[in-house]
Amino acid sequence: MSWIRACSADELDDGDALQLPTDPPVAVFKADGEFYALDDTCTHGLSSLADGYVDGAQVECAWHLAKFDLRTGAALSLPATKPLCTYRVRVDGGDVSVEVPDRV
Amino acid sequence: MHRSSCVIVGASAAGISAALALRRLDYRGTITVVDGDPHPPYERPPLSKALLDDTTGGLVPIVPWSTYADLEIDLRLGERVTAIDPGALKVHLGGGEQLDVDRLVLATGVTARHLALPHADADNVLTLRDATDAARLSAQLARGGPLVIIGAGFIGLELAAVARQRGIDVTVVEAQPRPLANIVGPEVASLVVDLHRGHGVRLITGATVERFAATGSTVEQVVLSTGHRLDTATVVVGIGVQPRTELGTSARVDVDHWGFPVNEFGQTSRAWIFAAGDVASQAHPHLATRGRLEHWDTAQRHGAAVGSTVAGEPVRYKEAPYAWSDQYDATLQIIGRPRGTDQVVIREGATPQRFLAFWLRDGRLAAAAGMDASREIGIARRLVASTVLVDNAVLADAATDLRALLKPHRPRSPEQLAG
Ligand SMILES: Cc1cc2nc3c(=O)[nH]c(=O)nc-3n(C[C@H](O)[C@H](O)[C@H](O)COP(=O)(O)OP(=O)(O)OC[C@H]3O[C@@H](n4cnc5c(N)ncnc54)[C@H](O)[C@@H]3O)c2cc1C
């Protein structure tokens, strides 16, 4: 695992997300003032969760409307049944960094 | 003590969601889900998005197989329900067995309509509804084209895309002047037509099949009302569906043109019998008249609402319908049901590969459709659910951030309400 810089803290508003070009891609979300980092690819339909709709600490997949918990990665509704991996986030000065898996 | 027993007919989107909702709400009775299809419950949408022989890993389960045992949901697969005896409170299975029932959910879906023509049952004339159909179609298309698709609905167009991506020669025949126009209106329909033409699909509109020319049990030519004679290796008929209401007679529940008429809780004309999903005839707030909603997400949500009602927590089903359809590399998504009387707004810069369309009714967003615009569609879904007044010029402006339209209408805090 290694830490990479994702964005500056003021780049994301509540409800915003961005996709990191890592392998696998990781999405960084801001919800209710907190930053979260999870796998970007929905465990059901392969869409990018950074395109999803953030509501409270949940993101809804933009294609088939599965919901995930941003804090734990848990799949909260069909059609998804498998959880997402979550990654550690650090806000340091004005920078948001994420600990991502090393490329395999 | 007598244990209550819920029987669900149909182990697909609506039936399985109903069973899961029952357990989520701690329903204590037995739950039996019966389906004539022998395969463990699977998602239907992927069947028209790729061929089954692809490296896609076969059928996509609705939930992991272990879920059923964990939740004590008894699946009776490969068994048909042949009759309901409302007097004796029994469900009759094809093998002769009878199940006790005090709550029945009919989630029997629809079947594909066939053409009433000689040779419509030929070996190479297919419909696509279930896993068995998909396997047959995959085997048939593995031999190459030409492929003739009768009916340019979602499934027909998705298959056209799949076949074109494999280099198969495809002709789509549609009776209407424009495919999908009844669903998304002429403007969006034209964009979808251009997308398919751009990928080399030959589309013949305003045409019906006059006859099939066959040798033995194989159709070799499709002859159209327009005079076209199309050589073919495979014909797929996608001309609509029929509700599976056979059980209505023995159950003695009302049946109408669309299916089993239900109230907003999914109840049929008999209070302990419910219907959910494609087979339900609903007076849904997003439908101009009573009708069916035939989409995976709507069937799941309707099933879950009915399951909840059966478990003792009544849920009215009235959310805006949501449908998606994969076309080549993009997803077409539709929220709500556009009406001919709505004001249509197409966002600036629309191309067949990427567009966003809105339908306004009484100054509010009633429906939206997008190609490769899923982020915006997620927000449009909230706008449709809200009562926000929207302006067509603002919607048409490609620079508008849709989320900003939603923000002033977030639920107000107590201070704001007091002030
Ligand atoms: C190929 C295909 C692709 C699709 N793609 C999309 C898509 O991309 N997006 C979208 O939103 N929707 C899509 N749909 C539509 C969606 O799949 C349906 O709306 C959904 O499956 C409806 O679910 P249901 O549970 O109501 O009924 P169904 O899925 O039709 O299931 C009904 C079940 O009941 C069983 N049954 C019926 N009668 C009996 C009986 N007497 N005894 C035992 N079992 C019985 C049947 O075997 C069947 O399994 C697609 C449909 C098909 C066929």
PDB file of N, CA and C in Angstrom, chain B residues 103-195:
ATOM      1  N   ARG B 103     -50.985 -16.298   2.203  1.00  0.00           N
ATOM      2  CA  ARG B 103     -50.656 -15.078   1.452  1.00  0.00           C
ATOM      3  C   ARG B 103     -50.010 -15.538   0.153  1.00  0.00           C
ATOM      4  N   LEU B 104     -50.564 -15.057  -0.955  1.00  0.00           N
ATOM      5  CA  LEU B 104     -50.048 -15.477  -2.255  1.00  0.00           C
ATOM      6  C   LEU B 104     -49.559 -14.252  -3.015  1.00  0.00           C
ATOM      7  N   VAL B 105     -48.358 -14.341  -3.586  1.00  0.00           N
ATOM      8  CA  VAL B 105     -47.855 -13.262  -4.440  1.00  0.00           C
ATOM      9  C   VAL B 105     -47.683 -13.820  -5.853  1.00  0.00           C
ATOM     10  N   LEU B 106     -48.394 -13.247  -6.794  1.00  0.00           N
ATOM     11  CA  LEU B 106     -48.269 -13.650  -8.187  1.00  0.00           C
ATOM     12  C   LEU B 106     -47.252 -12.728  -8.843  1.00  0.00           C
ATOM     13  N   ALA B 107     -46.063 -13.282  -9.116  1.00  0.00           N
ATOM     14  CA  ALA B 107     -44.990 -12.496  -9.754  1.00  0.00           C
ATOM     15  C   ALA B 107     -44.583 -13.258 -11.007  1.00  0.00           C
ATOM     16  N   THR B 108     -45.601 -13.526 -11.827  1.00  0.00           N
ATOM     17  CA  THR B 108     -45.438 -14.453 -12.946  1.00  0.00           C
ATOM     18  C   THR B 108     -44.930 -13.787 -14.222  1.00  0.00           C
ATOM     19  N   GLY B 109     -44.791 -12.468 -14.221  1.00  0.00           N
ATOM     20  CA  GLY B 109     -44.160 -11.800 -15.355  1.00  0.00           C
ATOM     21  C   GLY B 109     -44.943 -11.878 -16.644  1.00  0.00           C
ATOM     22  N   VAL B 110     -44.194 -11.844 -17.718  1.00  0.00           N
ATOM     23  CA  VAL B 110     -44.801 -11.797 -19.054  1.00  0.00           C
ATOM     24  C   VAL B 110     -44.081 -12.805 -19.950  1.00  0.00           C
ATOM     25  N   THR B 111     -44.700 -13.135 -21.066  1.00  0.00           N
ATOM     26  CA  THR B 111     -44.018 -13.970 -22.067  1.00  0.00           C
ATOM     27  C   THR B 111     -43.946 -13.190 -23.373  1.00  0.00           C
ATOM     28  N   ALA B 112     -42.990 -13.570 -24.195  1.00  0.00           N
ATOM     29  CA  ALA B 112     -42.813 -12.886 -25.472  1.00  0.00           C
ATOM     30  C   ALA B 112     -43.956 -13.256 -26.408  1.00  0.00           C
ATOM     31  N   ARG B 113     -44.462 -12.255 -27.135  1.00  0.00           N
ATOM     32  CA  ARG B 113     -45.491 -12.532 -28.136  1.00  0.00           C
ATOM     33  C   ARG B 113     -44.862 -13.154 -29.374  1.00  0.00           C
ATOM     34  N   HIS B 114     -45.619 -14.021 -30.015  1.00  0.00           N
ATOM     35  CA  HIS B 114     -45.134 -14.669 -31.240  1.00  0.00           C
ATOM     36  C   HIS B 114     -45.920 -14.132 -32.420  1.00  0.00           C
ATOM     37  N   LEU B 115     -45.367 -14.268 -33.600  1.00  0.00           N
ATOM     38  CA  LEU B 115     -46.085 -13.866 -34.807  1.00  0.00           C
ATOM     39  C   LEU B 115     -47.050 -14.992 -35.194  1.00  0.00           C
ATOM     40  N   ALA B 116     -48.251 -14.605 -35.558  1.00  0.00           N
ATOM     41  CA  ALA B 116     -49.233 -15.613 -35.972  1.00  0.00           C
ATOM     42  C   ALA B 116     -49.103 -15.833 -37.479  1.00  0.00           C
ATOM     43  N   LEU B 117     -48.018 -16.491 -37.871  1.00  0.00           N
ATOM     44  CA  LEU B 117     -47.755 -16.733 -39.292  1.00  0.00           C
ATOM     45  C   LEU B 117     -47.220 -18.151 -39.463  1.00  0.00           C
ATOM     46  N   PRO B 118     -47.441 -18.747 -40.624  1.00  0.00           N
ATOM     47  CA  PRO B 118     -46.807 -20.050 -40.867  1.00  0.00           C
ATOM     48  C   PRO B 118     -45.285 -19.930 -40.716  1.00  0.00           C
ATOM     49  N   HIS B 119     -44.646 -20.943 -40.177  1.00  0.00           N
ATOM     50  CA  HIS B 119     -43.197 -21.033 -39.932  1.00  0.00           C
ATOM     51  C   HIS B 119     -42.725 -20.130 -38.798  1.00  0.00           C
ATOM     52  N   ALA B 120     -43.645 -19.512 -38.057  1.00  0.00           N
ATOM     53  CA  ALA B 120     -43.222 -18.684 -36.917  1.00  0.00           C
ATOM     54  C   ALA B 120     -42.607 -19.566 -35.827  1.00  0.00           C
ATOM     55  N   ASP B 121     -42.807 -20.880 -35.914  1.00  0.00           N
ATOM     56  CA  ASP B 121     -42.210 -21.792 -34.931  1.00  0.00           C
ATOM     57  C   ASP B 121     -41.010 -22.540 -35.514  1.00  0.00           C
ATOM     58  N   ALA B 122     -40.445 -22.020 -36.614  1.00  0.00           N
ATOM     59  CA  ALA B 122     -39.281 -22.672 -37.222  1.00  0.00           C
ATOM     60  C   ALA B 122     -38.105 -22.673 -36.249  1.00  0.00           C
ATOM     61  N   ASP B 123     -37.131 -23.562 -36.530  1.00  0.00           N
ATOM     62  CA  ASP B 123     -35.982 -23.720 -35.621  1.00  0.00           C
ATOM     63  C   ASP B 123     -35.166 -22.441 -35.458  1.00  0.00           C
ATOM     64  N   ASN B 124     -35.138 -21.611 -36.490  1.00  0.00           N
ATOM     65  CA  ASN B 124     -34.293 -20.401 -36.407  1.00  0.00           C
ATOM     66  C   ASN B 124     -35.102 -19.121 -36.194  1.00  0.00           C
ATOM     67  N   VAL B 125     -36.330 -19.264 -35.734  1.00  0.00           N
ATOM     68  CA  VAL B 125     -37.137 -18.087 -35.358  1.00  0.00           C
ATOM     69  C   VAL B 125     -37.252 -18.109 -33.837  1.00  0.00           C
ATOM     70  N   LEU B 126     -36.653 -17.115 -33.181  1.00  0.00           N
ATOM     71  CA  LEU B 126     -36.507 -17.173 -31.727  1.00  0.00           C
ATOM     72  C   LEU B 126     -37.123 -15.956 -31.048  1.00  0.00           C
ATOM     73  N   THR B 127     -37.426 -16.111 -29.769  1.00  0.00           N
ATOM     74  CA  THR B 127     -37.758 -14.967 -28.926  1.00  0.00           C
ATOM     75  C   THR B 127     -36.761 -14.999 -27.761  1.00  0.00           C
ATOM     76  N   LEU B 128     -36.698 -13.929 -26.990  1.00  0.00           N
ATOM     77  CA  LEU B 128     -35.731 -13.883 -25.890  1.00  0.00           C
ATOM     78  C   LEU B 128     -36.415 -13.427 -24.619  1.00  0.00           C
ATOM     79  N   ARG B 129     -36.565 -14.350 -23.699  1.00  0.00           N
ATOM     80  CA  ARG B 129     -37.175 -14.002 -22.420  1.00  0.00           C
ATOM     81  C   ARG B 129     -36.407 -14.616 -21.252  1.00  0.00           C
ATOM     82  N   ASP B 130     -35.873 -15.830 -21.460  1.00  0.00           N
ATOM     83  CA  ASP B 130     -35.224 -16.486 -20.320  1.00  0.00           C
ATOM     84  C   ASP B 130     -33.899 -17.129 -20.722  1.00  0.00           C
ATOM     85  N   ALA B 131     -33.282 -17.798 -19.748  1.00  0.00           N
ATOM     86  CA  ALA B 131     -31.942 -18.351 -19.942  1.00  0.00           C
ATOM     87  C   ALA B 131     -31.916 -19.384 -21.069  1.00  0.00           C
ATOM     88  N   THR B 132     -32.972 -20.177 -21.179  1.00  0.00           N
ATOM     89  CA  THR B 132     -33.013 -21.198 -22.222  1.00  0.00           C
ATOM     90  C   THR B 132     -33.053 -20.530 -23.598  1.00  0.00           C
ATOM     91  N   ASP B 133     -33.877 -19.479 -23.725  1.00  0.00           N
ATOM     92  CA  ASP B 133     -33.921 -18.719 -24.987  1.00  0.00           C
ATOM     93  C   ASP B 133     -32.546 -18.147 -25.313  1.00  0.00           C
ATOM     94  N   ALA B 134     -31.876 -17.618 -24.280  1.00  0.00           N
ATOM     95  CA  ALA B 134     -30.581 -16.962 -24.500  1.00  0.00           C
ATOM     96  C   ALA B 134     -29.544 -17.971 -24.975  1.00  0.00           C
ATOM     97  N   ALA B 135     -29.575 -19.171 -24.421  1.00  0.00           N
ATOM     98  CA  ALA B 135     -28.614 -20.200 -24.827  1.00  0.00           C
ATOM     99  C   ALA B 135     -28.865 -20.594 -26.286  1.00  0.00           C
ATOM    100  N   ARG B 136     -30.126 -20.714 -26.653  1.00  0.00           N
ATOM    101  CA  ARG B 136     -30.470 -21.061 -28.034  1.00  0.00           C
ATOM    102  C   ARG B 136     -30.012 -19.978 -28.989  1.00  0.00           C
ATOM    103  N   LEU B 137     -30.244 -18.743 -28.585  1.00  0.00           N
ATOM    104  CA  LEU B 137     -29.874 -17.608 -29.433  1.00  0.00           C
ATOM    105  C   LEU B 137     -28.358 -17.534 -29.604  1.00  0.00           C
ATOM    106  N   SER B 138     -27.628 -17.756 -28.507  1.00  0.00           N
ATOM    107  CA  SER B 138     -26.167 -17.710 -28.583  1.00  0.00           C
ATOM    108  C   SER B 138     -25.656 -18.770 -29.549  1.00  0.00           C
ATOM    109  N   ALA B 139     -26.202 -19.977 -29.450  1.00  0.00           N
ATOM    110  CA  ALA B 139     -25.770 -21.070 -30.324  1.00  0.00           C
ATOM    111  C   ALA B 139     -26.072 -20.720 -31.773  1.00  0.00           C
ATOM    112  N   GLN B 140     -27.236 -20.134 -31.982  1.00  0.00           N
ATOM    113  CA  GLN B 140     -27.671 -19.796 -33.326  1.00  0.00           C
ATOM    114  C   GLN B 140     -26.775 -18.689 -33.910  1.00  0.00           C
ATOM    115  N   LEU B 141     -26.466 -17.654 -33.116  1.00  0.00           N
ATOM    116  CA  LEU B 141     -25.677 -16.531 -33.629  1.00  0.00           C
ATOM    117  C   LEU B 141     -24.198 -16.881 -33.789  1.00  0.00           C
ATOM    118  N   ALA B 142     -23.769 -17.914 -33.076  1.00  0.00           N
ATOM    119  CA  ALA B 142     -22.373 -18.351 -33.228  1.00  0.00           C
ATOM    120  C   ALA B 142     -22.116 -18.771 -34.666  1.00  0.00           C
ATOM    121  N   ARG B 143     -23.181 -19.134 -35.389  1.00  0.00           N
ATOM    122  CA  ARG B 143     -23.014 -19.540 -36.793  1.00  0.00           C
ATOM    123  C   ARG B 143     -22.984 -18.344 -37.735  1.00  0.00           C
ATOM    124  N   GLY B 144     -23.114 -17.140 -37.179  1.00  0.00           N
ATOM    125  CA  GLY B 144     -23.026 -15.938 -38.019  1.00  0.00           C
ATOM    126  C   GLY B 144     -24.374 -15.444 -38.502  1.00  0.00           C
ATOM    127  N   GLY B 145     -24.361 -14.471 -39.442  1.00  0.00           N
ATOM    128  CA  GLY B 145     -25.601 -13.824 -39.891  1.00  0.00           C
ATOM    129  C   GLY B 145     -26.098 -14.400 -41.184  1.00  0.00           C
ATOM    130  N   PRO B 146     -26.975 -13.690 -41.846  1.00  0.00           N
ATOM    131  CA  PRO B 146     -27.599 -12.447 -41.405  1.00  0.00           C
ATOM    132  C   PRO B 146     -28.653 -12.671 -40.326  1.00  0.00           C
ATOM    133  N   LEU B 147     -28.798 -11.630 -39.489  1.00  0.00           N
ATOM    134  CA  LEU B 147     -29.789 -11.666 -38.420  1.00  0.00           C
ATOM    135  C   LEU B 147     -30.894 -10.670 -38.766  1.00  0.00           C
ATOM    136  N   VAL B 148     -32.139 -11.135 -38.694  1.00  0.00           N
ATOM    137  CA  VAL B 148     -33.272 -10.233 -38.889  1.00  0.00           C
ATOM    138  C   VAL B 148     -34.015 -10.128 -37.564  1.00  0.00           C
ATOM    139  N   ILE B 149     -34.169  -8.900 -37.072  1.00  0.00           N
ATOM    140  CA  ILE B 149     -34.859  -8.678 -35.801  1.00  0.00           C
ATOM    141  C   ILE B 149     -36.196  -8.024 -36.118  1.00  0.00           C
ATOM    142  N   ILE B 150     -37.273  -8.633 -35.662  1.00  0.00           N
ATOM    143  CA  ILE B 150     -38.598  -8.075 -35.902  1.00  0.00           C
ATOM    144  C   ILE B 150     -39.008  -7.327 -34.637  1.00  0.00           C
ATOM    145  N   GLY B 151     -39.112  -6.014 -34.735  1.00  0.00           N
ATOM    146  CA  GLY B 151     -39.492  -5.226 -33.562  1.00  0.00           C
ATOM    147  C   GLY B 151     -38.291  -4.506 -32.987  1.00  0.00           C
ATOM    148  N   ALA B 152     -38.319  -3.162 -33.028  1.00  0.00           N
ATOM    149  CA  ALA B 152     -37.190  -2.368 -32.538  1.00  0.00           C
ATOM    150  C   ALA B 152     -37.472  -1.837 -31.141  1.00  0.00           C
ATOM    151  N   GLY B 153     -37.812  -2.719 -30.224  1.00  0.00           N
ATOM    152  CA  GLY B 153     -37.934  -2.328 -28.814  1.00  0.00           C
ATOM    153  C   GLY B 153     -36.558  -2.384 -28.177  1.00  0.00           C
ATOM    154  N   PHE B 154     -36.516  -2.241 -26.859  1.00  0.00           N
ATOM    155  CA  PHE B 154     -35.223  -2.265 -26.174  1.00  0.00           C
ATOM    156  C   PHE B 154     -34.454  -3.542 -26.465  1.00  0.00           C
ATOM    157  N   ILE B 155     -35.123  -4.682 -26.317  1.00  0.00           N
ATOM    158  CA  ILE B 155     -34.405  -5.953 -26.439  1.00  0.00           C
ATOM    159  C   ILE B 155     -33.923  -6.138 -27.869  1.00  0.00           C
ATOM    160  N   GLY B 156     -34.774  -5.800 -28.853  1.00  0.00           N
ATOM    161  CA  GLY B 156     -34.381  -5.924 -30.253  1.00  0.00           C
ATOM    162  C   GLY B 156     -33.166  -5.063 -30.561  1.00  0.00           C
ATOM    163  N   LEU B 157     -33.172  -3.832 -30.072  1.00  0.00           N
ATOM    164  CA  LEU B 157     -32.059  -2.928 -30.361  1.00  0.00           C
ATOM    165  C   LEU B 157     -30.784  -3.344 -29.622  1.00  0.00           C
ATOM    166  N   GLU B 158     -30.948  -3.852 -28.411  1.00  0.00           N
ATOM    167  CA  GLU B 158     -29.758  -4.321 -27.693  1.00  0.00           C
ATOM    168  C   GLU B 158     -29.126  -5.498 -28.432  1.00  0.00           C
ATOM    169  N   LEU B 159     -29.970  -6.387 -28.929  1.00  0.00           N
ATOM    170  CA  LEU B 159     -29.441  -7.533 -29.676  1.00  0.00           C
ATOM    171  C   LEU B 159     -28.784  -7.082 -30.965  1.00  0.00           C
ATOM    172  N   ALA B 160     -29.368  -6.064 -31.589  1.00  0.00           N
ATOM    173  CA  ALA B 160     -28.764  -5.532 -32.810  1.00  0.00           C
ATOM    174  C   ALA B 160     -27.351  -5.047 -32.495  1.00  0.00           C
ATOM    175  N   ALA B 161     -27.199  -4.353 -31.371  1.00  0.00           N
ATOM    176  CA  ALA B 161     -25.885  -3.837 -30.981  1.00  0.00           C
ATOM    177  C   ALA B 161     -24.905  -4.985 -30.722  1.00  0.00           C
ATOM    178  N   VAL B 162     -25.367  -5.995 -29.974  1.00  0.00           N
ATOM    179  CA  VAL B 162     -24.495  -7.136 -29.663  1.00  0.00           C
ATOM    180  C   VAL B 162     -24.039  -7.816 -30.960  1.00  0.00           C
ATOM    181  N   ALA B 163     -24.965  -7.994 -31.887  1.00  0.00           N
ATOM    182  CA  ALA B 163     -24.642  -8.693 -33.129  1.00  0.00           C
ATOM    183  C   ALA B 163     -23.702  -7.852 -33.992  1.00  0.00           C
ATOM    184  N   ARG B 164     -23.953  -6.541 -34.059  1.00  0.00           N
ATOM    185  CA  ARG B 164     -23.073  -5.684 -34.868  1.00  0.00           C
ATOM    186  C   ARG B 164     -21.662  -5.690 -34.308  1.00  0.00           C
ATOM    187  N   GLN B 165     -21.564  -5.714 -32.973  1.00  0.00           N
ATOM    188  CA  GLN B 165     -20.230  -5.708 -32.379  1.00  0.00           C
ATOM    189  C   GLN B 165     -19.477  -6.997 -32.686  1.00  0.00           C
ATOM    190  N   ARG B 166     -20.206  -8.034 -33.113  1.00  0.00           N
ATOM    191  CA  ARG B 166     -19.552  -9.267 -33.544  1.00  0.00           C
ATOM    192  C   ARG B 166     -19.445  -9.338 -35.061  1.00  0.00           C
ATOM    193  N   GLY B 167     -19.759  -8.228 -35.706  1.00  0.00           N
ATOM    194  CA  GLY B 167     -19.620  -8.192 -37.160  1.00  0.00           C
ATOM    195  C   GLY B 167     -20.727  -8.899 -37.923  1.00  0.00           C
ATOM    196  N   ILE B 168     -21.832  -9.200 -37.232  1.00  0.00           N
ATOM    197  CA  ILE B 168     -22.945  -9.885 -37.900  1.00  0.00           C
ATOM    198  C   ILE B 168     -23.795  -8.858 -38.641  1.00  0.00           C
ATOM    199  N   ASP B 169     -24.246  -9.229 -39.827  1.00  0.00           N
ATOM    200  CA  ASP B 169     -25.115  -8.365 -40.629  1.00  0.00           C
ATOM    201  C   ASP B 169     -26.511  -8.340 -39.983  1.00  0.00           C
ATOM    202  N   VAL B 170     -27.022  -7.129 -39.665  1.00  0.00           N
ATOM    203  CA  VAL B 170     -28.278  -7.023 -38.920  1.00  0.00           C
ATOM    204  C   VAL B 170     -29.293  -6.133 -39.637  1.00  0.00           C
ATOM    205  N   THR B 171     -30.509  -6.634 -39.772  1.00  0.00           N
ATOM    206  CA  THR B 171     -31.613  -5.802 -40.233  1.00  0.00           C
ATOM    207  C   THR B 171     -32.680  -5.792 -39.144  1.00  0.00           C
ATOM    208  N   VAL B 172     -33.164  -4.607 -38.808  1.00  0.00           N
ATOM    209  CA  VAL B 172     -34.238  -4.497 -37.818  1.00  0.00           C
ATOM    210  C   VAL B 172     -35.491  -3.996 -38.540  1.00  0.00           C
ATOM    211  N   VAL B 173     -36.598  -4.698 -38.315  1.00  0.00           N
ATOM    212  CA  VAL B 173     -37.857  -4.355 -38.970  1.00  0.00           C
ATOM    213  C   VAL B 173     -38.811  -3.823 -37.908  1.00  0.00           C
ATOM    214  N   GLU B 174     -39.354  -2.630 -38.153  1.00  0.00           N
ATOM    215  CA  GLU B 174     -40.222  -2.013 -37.143  1.00  0.00           C
ATOM    216  C   GLU B 174     -41.520  -1.538 -37.808  1.00  0.00           C
ATOM    217  N   ALA B 175     -42.639  -1.834 -37.174  1.00  0.00           N
ATOM    218  CA  ALA B 175     -43.934  -1.459 -37.743  1.00  0.00           C
ATOM    219  C   ALA B 175     -44.190   0.047 -37.654  1.00  0.00           C
ATOM    220  N   GLN B 176     -43.707   0.673 -36.575  1.00  0.00           N
ATOM    221  CA  GLN B 176     -43.920   2.102 -36.385  1.00  0.00           C
ATOM    222  C   GLN B 176     -42.971   2.905 -37.283  1.00  0.00           C
ATOM    223  N   PRO B 177     -43.287   4.192 -37.496  1.00  0.00           N
ATOM    224  CA  PRO B 177     -42.367   5.002 -38.299  1.00  0.00           C
ATOM    225  C   PRO B 177     -41.010   5.201 -37.621  1.00  0.00           C
ATOM    226  N   ARG B 178     -40.973   5.123 -36.292  1.00  0.00           N
ATOM    227  CA  ARG B 178     -39.727   5.308 -35.549  1.00  0.00           C
ATOM    228  C   ARG B 178     -39.705   4.373 -34.355  1.00  0.00           C
ATOM    229  N   PRO B 179     -38.586   3.674 -34.132  1.00  0.00           N
ATOM    230  CA  PRO B 179     -38.541   2.802 -32.957  1.00  0.00           C
ATOM    231  C   PRO B 179     -38.571   3.610 -31.667  1.00  0.00           C
ATOM    232  N   LEU B 180     -39.085   3.053 -30.630  1.00  0.00           N
ATOM    233  CA  LEU B 180     -39.057   3.640 -29.275  1.00  0.00           C
ATOM    234  C   LEU B 180     -39.787   4.974 -29.151  1.00  0.00           C
ATOM    235  N   ALA B 181     -40.404   5.454 -30.259  1.00  0.00           N
ATOM    236  CA  ALA B 181     -41.017   6.785 -30.192  1.00  0.00           C
ATOM    237  C   ALA B 181     -42.118   6.824 -29.140  1.00  0.00           C
ATOM    238  N   ASN B 182     -42.816   5.697 -28.956  1.00  0.00           N
ATOM    239  CA  ASN B 182     -43.868   5.659 -27.936  1.00  0.00           C
ATOM    240  C   ASN B 182     -43.294   5.809 -26.537  1.00  0.00           C
ATOM    241  N   ILE B 183     -42.035   5.447 -26.376  1.00  0.00           N
ATOM    242  CA  ILE B 183     -41.433   5.442 -25.046  1.00  0.00           C
ATOM    243  C   ILE B 183     -40.679   6.734 -24.781  1.00  0.00           C
ATOM    244  N   VAL B 184     -39.880   7.194 -25.746  1.00  0.00           N
ATOM    245  CA  VAL B 184     -39.035   8.372 -25.493  1.00  0.00           C
ATOM    246  C   VAL B 184     -39.340   9.542 -26.411  1.00  0.00           C
ATOM    247  N   GLY B 185     -40.389   9.465 -27.198  1.00  0.00           N
ATOM    248  CA  GLY B 185     -40.728  10.585 -28.080  1.00  0.00           C
ATOM    249  C   GLY B 185     -39.860  10.597 -29.330  1.00  0.00           C
ATOM    250  N   PRO B 186     -40.308  11.320 -30.367  1.00  0.00           N
ATOM    251  CA  PRO B 186     -39.618  11.283 -31.666  1.00  0.00           C
ATOM    252  C   PRO B 186     -38.203  11.856 -31.652  1.00  0.00           C
ATOM    253  N   GLU B 187     -37.941  12.891 -30.811  1.00  0.00           N
ATOM    254  CA  GLU B 187     -36.620  13.530 -30.839  1.00  0.00           C
ATOM    255  C   GLU B 187     -35.532  12.559 -30.372  1.00  0.00           C
ATOM    256  N   VAL B 188     -35.790  11.943 -29.222  1.00  0.00           N
ATOM    257  CA  VAL B 188     -34.804  11.017 -28.676  1.00  0.00           C
ATOM    258  C   VAL B 188     -34.748   9.752 -29.534  1.00  0.00           C
ATOM    259  N   ALA B 189     -35.906   9.326 -30.032  1.00  0.00           N
ATOM    260  CA  ALA B 189     -35.932   8.136 -30.886  1.00  0.00           C
ATOM    261  C   ALA B 189     -35.020   8.334 -32.100  1.00  0.00           C
ATOM    262  N   SER B 190     -35.027   9.551 -32.679  1.00  0.00           N
ATOM    263  CA  SER B 190     -34.171   9.808 -33.848  1.00  0.00           C
ATOM    264  C   SER B 190     -32.697   9.657 -33.500  1.00  0.00           C
ATOM    265  N   LEU B 191     -32.326  10.122 -32.314  1.00  0.00           N
ATOM    266  CA  LEU B 191     -30.924   9.994 -31.903  1.00  0.00           C
ATOM    267  C   LEU B 191     -30.533   8.519 -31.793  1.00  0.00           C
ATOM    268  N   VAL B 192     -31.455   7.710 -31.228  1.00  0.00           N
ATOM    269  CA  VAL B 192     -31.151   6.288 -31.060  1.00  0.00           C
ATOM    270  C   VAL B 192     -31.058   5.608 -32.438  1.00  0.00           C
ATOM    271  N   VAL B 193     -31.929   6.001 -33.348  1.00  0.00           N
ATOM    272  CA  VAL B 193     -31.883   5.446 -34.702  1.00  0.00           C
ATOM    273  C   VAL B 193     -30.541   5.785 -35.356  1.00  0.00           C
ATOM    274  N   ASP B 194     -30.106   7.041 -35.216  1.00  0.00           N
ATOM    275  CA  ASP B 194     -28.824   7.441 -35.807  1.00  0.00           C
ATOM    276  C   ASP B 194     -27.668   6.635 -35.225  1.00  0.00           C
ATOM    277  N   LEU B 195     -27.741   6.377 -33.926  1.00  0.00           N
ATOM    278  CA  LEU B 195     -26.689   5.583 -33.291  1.00  0.00           C
ATOM    279  C   LEU B 195     -26.593   4.210 -33.969  1.00  0.00           C
TER     280      LEU B 195
END
